[in-house]
Amino acid sequence: MRLTFQSVVAGVGPSHACSAGRNATAFVVRRRHLLGRCGVDPAQPARRSTFMMQSSAQVARTLPSSPASARQAREFVSGELRRLAAGADVVDDLDLIVSELMANSIQHGDGGDIVVRVDAPSAKWFSITVTNGVASSLPPMDPTTWKVAATDLPSGRGLGIVRRLADEIAVTEAAGLV
C-alpha cells in the first residue's frame, strides 16, 4: 500500500523509481501543522501553529512486513516529526495514521519490505507515505466513501480513522514509484 501526496500537490511528490517496477496503490494523506486539533469543532476554523520550518524535509526507512514493524514505523515517524518541531497533537494523529496504514500494508500486501517516508514539503504540511511496492489486494477506493465497520466486527475501522484524522487524502495507482 502506498500513501503519498503526489496527486494532491502538483509538482511535489515522490519521484524515485522502485526497482521492482510494479504498480502500487497510493494512499495520499496530509496533515496541517495545527494547534488544538483534537476535540476542536471541525466547523470552526483551525488555529495554526506559530513555528515555521527552515526548509523542506524528506526521510525514509525500509522495514520488513511484520507486526513489529508497525511499532518501528511509529517510532520513526514520531522522531522525525519531533525533529521538525511538530506539535504533540500532530504527532499523535500521524502516529495513529501510520499504525493503520502499516496494518493495511502488512495484511493486504505481498509480504515484501515496506517503505515509510516522512515529508515536510512546506511550513504548513506534513505528509506520510507507506508503500509496499505492489498492487494492493484491496479494490480501488474513493476516500470520500470509506465507511467505518460496525462495532460488532473485528476489523474494518482503520481507513475511517485515517479519513477522520487526515486533512487531505487521495488514493491512486502508481507504476513503480516509491
Tab-separated table of C-alpha atoms in Angstrom:
chain	number	residue	atom	x	y	z
A	1	MET	CA	0.000	0.000	0.000
A	2	ARG	CA	1.168	3.485	-0.625
A	3	LEU	CA	0.423	6.798	0.942
A	4	THR	CA	1.703	9.887	-0.818
A	5	PHE	CA	0.690	13.424	-1.672
A	6	GLN	CA	1.876	13.467	-5.284
A	7	SER	CA	-1.609	13.715	-6.755
A	8	VAL	CA	-2.689	16.387	-4.265
A	9	VAL	CA	0.065	18.951	-4.754
A	10	ALA	CA	1.062	19.364	-8.381
A	11	GLY	CA	4.778	19.050	-8.926
A	12	VAL	CA	5.571	17.965	-5.372
A	13	GLY	CA	5.870	14.301	-4.588
A	14	PRO	CA	7.854	11.125	-4.897
A	15	SER	CA	9.954	10.556	-7.984
A	16	HIS	CA	12.136	7.607	-7.035
A	17	ALA	CA	11.645	4.513	-9.177
A	18	CYS	CA	11.000	1.234	-7.407
A	19	SER	CA	13.478	-1.418	-8.518
A	20	ALA	CA	10.698	-3.965	-8.916
A	21	GLY	CA	8.796	-1.640	-11.267
A	22	ARG	CA	5.382	-2.945	-10.180
A	23	ASN	CA	2.238	-0.907	-9.592
A	24	ALA	CA	1.473	0.217	-6.053
A	25	THR	CA	-1.719	1.513	-4.502
A	26	ALA	CA	-1.136	5.079	-3.330
A	27	PHE	CA	-2.842	6.479	-0.231
A	28	VAL	CA	-2.475	10.248	-0.029
A	29	VAL	CA	-2.609	11.689	3.497
A	30	ARG	CA	-1.527	15.165	4.523
A	31	ARG	CA	-1.807	16.825	7.905
A	32	ARG	CA	-1.656	20.555	8.556
A	33	HIS	CA	0.560	21.928	11.358
A	34	LEU	CA	-2.231	22.947	13.731
A	35	LEU	CA	-2.683	23.575	17.415
A	36	GLY	CA	-5.692	22.226	19.256
A	37	ARG	CA	-6.710	19.711	16.557
A	38	CYS	CA	-8.131	17.121	18.949
A	39	GLY	CA	-11.523	17.978	20.366
A	40	VAL	CA	-11.973	21.019	18.128
A	41	ASP	CA	-15.277	21.602	16.357
A	42	PRO	CA	-14.477	20.759	12.694
A	43	ALA	CA	-16.868	23.506	11.540
A	44	GLN	CA	-14.712	26.138	13.235
A	45	PRO	CA	-11.536	27.466	11.593
A	46	ALA	CA	-8.423	25.769	12.938
A	47	ARG	CA	-5.661	27.704	14.679
A	48	ARG	CA	-2.289	27.358	13.017
A	49	SER	CA	0.845	26.695	14.991
A	50	THR	CA	3.325	29.529	15.215
A	51	PHE	CA	6.519	27.706	14.249
A	52	MET	CA	7.996	27.777	10.752
A	53	MET	CA	10.340	25.147	9.373
A	54	GLN	CA	13.630	26.266	7.878
A	55	SER	CA	13.354	24.059	4.794
A	56	SER	CA	11.524	21.101	3.350
A	57	ALA	CA	12.457	17.648	4.621
A	58	GLN	CA	12.122	14.126	3.275
A	59	VAL	CA	13.360	10.993	5.035
A	60	ALA	CA	12.501	7.316	4.593
A	61	ARG	CA	13.017	3.988	6.302
A	62	THR	CA	12.580	0.466	4.898
A	63	LEU	CA	11.034	-2.111	7.242
A	64	PRO	CA	10.106	-5.788	6.908
A	65	SER	CA	6.429	-6.667	6.520
A	66	SER	CA	5.750	-7.844	10.082
A	67	PRO	CA	3.598	-6.707	13.022
A	68	ALA	CA	6.726	-5.494	14.868
A	69	SER	CA	7.361	-3.057	12.021
A	70	ALA	CA	4.257	-1.054	12.928
A	71	ARG	CA	5.909	-0.005	16.209
A	72	GLN	CA	9.177	0.785	14.409
A	73	ALA	CA	7.284	2.885	11.856
A	74	ARG	CA	5.528	4.846	14.623
A	75	GLU	CA	8.834	5.482	16.416
A	76	PHE	CA	10.463	6.610	13.157
A	77	VAL	CA	7.597	8.961	12.257
A	78	SER	CA	7.325	10.367	15.807
A	79	GLY	CA	11.048	11.019	15.953
A	80	GLU	CA	11.103	12.805	12.609
A	81	LEU	CA	8.035	14.899	13.408
A	82	ARG	CA	9.507	15.956	16.749
A	83	ARG	CA	12.774	16.811	14.993
A	84	LEU	CA	10.725	19.039	12.684
A	85	ALA	CA	9.103	20.690	15.745
A	86	ALA	CA	5.617	19.282	15.169
A	87	GLY	CA	3.089	19.764	17.936
A	88	ALA	CA	2.073	16.816	20.114
A	89	ASP	CA	-1.406	16.682	18.549
A	90	VAL	CA	0.064	16.359	15.049
A	91	VAL	CA	2.494	13.653	16.207
A	92	ASP	CA	-0.327	11.703	17.879
A	93	ASP	CA	-2.601	11.916	14.829
A	94	LEU	CA	0.115	10.882	12.374
A	95	ASP	CA	1.262	8.039	14.648
A	96	LEU	CA	-2.258	6.622	14.554
A	97	ILE	CA	-2.467	7.122	10.781
A	98	VAL	CA	0.857	5.298	10.320
A	99	SER	CA	-0.351	2.441	12.543
A	100	GLU	CA	-3.480	1.970	10.453
A	101	LEU	CA	-1.658	2.183	7.116
A	102	MET	CA	1.054	-0.214	8.286
A	103	ALA	CA	-1.620	-2.692	9.398
A	104	ASN	CA	-3.267	-2.494	5.969
A	105	SER	CA	0.048	-2.812	4.162
A	106	ILE	CA	1.014	-5.872	6.222
A	107	GLN	CA	-2.421	-7.500	5.903
A	108	HIS	CA	-3.073	-6.783	2.221
A	109	GLY	CA	0.478	-6.584	0.825
A	110	ASP	CA	2.665	-9.314	-0.633
A	111	GLY	CA	4.934	-9.682	2.413
A	112	GLY	CA	7.782	-7.658	0.899
A	113	ASP	CA	9.522	-4.716	2.536
A	114	ILE	CA	7.526	-1.607	3.437
A	115	VAL	CA	8.902	1.897	2.922
A	116	VAL	CA	7.758	4.601	5.357
A	117	ARG	CA	8.531	8.183	4.395
A	118	VAL	CA	8.014	11.496	6.182
A	119	ASP	CA	7.771	14.602	4.010
A	120	ALA	CA	7.506	18.197	5.150
A	121	PRO	CA	7.103	19.964	1.806
A	122	SER	CA	6.232	23.329	3.316
A	123	ALA	CA	5.804	25.153	6.581
A	124	LYS	CA	2.116	24.188	6.532
A	125	TRP	CA	2.025	20.448	5.830
A	126	PHE	CA	3.377	17.055	6.860
A	127	SER	CA	2.896	14.025	4.646
A	128	ILE	CA	3.359	10.345	5.470
A	129	THR	CA	3.928	7.680	2.798
A	130	VAL	CA	3.583	3.945	3.464
A	131	THR	CA	4.453	1.778	0.441
A	132	ASN	CA	4.763	-1.956	-0.051
A	133	GLY	CA	5.643	-1.531	-3.731
A	134	VAL	CA	2.968	-3.809	-5.166
A	135	ALA	CA	-0.657	-3.513	-6.112
A	136	SER	CA	-2.966	-3.883	-3.137
A	137	SER	CA	-5.371	-6.796	-2.787
A	138	LEU	CA	-7.988	-4.199	-1.899
A	139	PRO	CA	-10.263	-2.815	-4.632
A	140	PRO	CA	-9.716	0.804	-5.773
A	141	MET	CA	-11.057	3.161	-3.115
A	142	ASP	CA	-12.509	6.633	-3.089
A	143	PRO	CA	-11.549	8.077	0.315
A	144	THR	CA	-14.753	10.117	0.434
A	145	THR	CA	-16.762	6.880	0.575
A	146	TRP	CA	-14.732	4.978	3.203
A	147	LYS	CA	-17.041	3.581	5.827
A	148	VAL	CA	-16.220	2.504	9.359
A	149	ALA	CA	-17.153	-1.112	10.114
A	150	ALA	CA	-19.926	-1.961	12.535
A	151	THR	CA	-18.876	-2.246	16.171
A	152	ASP	CA	-19.577	-5.995	16.241
A	153	LEU	CA	-16.996	-6.681	13.500
A	154	PRO	CA	-13.374	-7.448	14.480
A	155	SER	CA	-11.777	-5.068	11.945
A	156	GLY	CA	-12.515	-2.511	9.267
A	157	ARG	CA	-12.181	0.779	11.132
A	158	GLY	CA	-8.647	1.795	10.142
A	159	LEU	CA	-9.309	3.723	6.950
A	160	GLY	CA	-12.211	5.523	8.626
A	161	ILE	CA	-9.815	6.609	11.373
A	162	VAL	CA	-7.317	7.788	8.745
A	163	ARG	CA	-10.069	9.736	6.992
A	164	ARG	CA	-11.096	11.441	10.234
A	165	LEU	CA	-7.560	12.462	11.239
A	166	ALA	CA	-6.062	13.460	7.880
A	167	ASP	CA	-6.670	16.850	6.307
A	168	GLU	CA	-6.283	15.537	2.749
A	169	ILE	CA	-6.484	12.003	1.330
A	170	ALA	CA	-6.386	10.553	-2.180
A	171	VAL	CA	-5.914	7.021	-3.470
A	172	THR	CA	-4.071	6.303	-6.715
A	173	GLU	CA	-2.274	3.505	-8.509
A	174	ALA	CA	1.331	4.475	-9.242
A	175	ALA	CA	3.560	2.422	-11.507
A	176	GLY	CA	6.962	1.725	-9.984
A	177	LEU	CA	7.158	4.714	-7.643
A	178	VAL	CA	8.271	4.539	-4.029
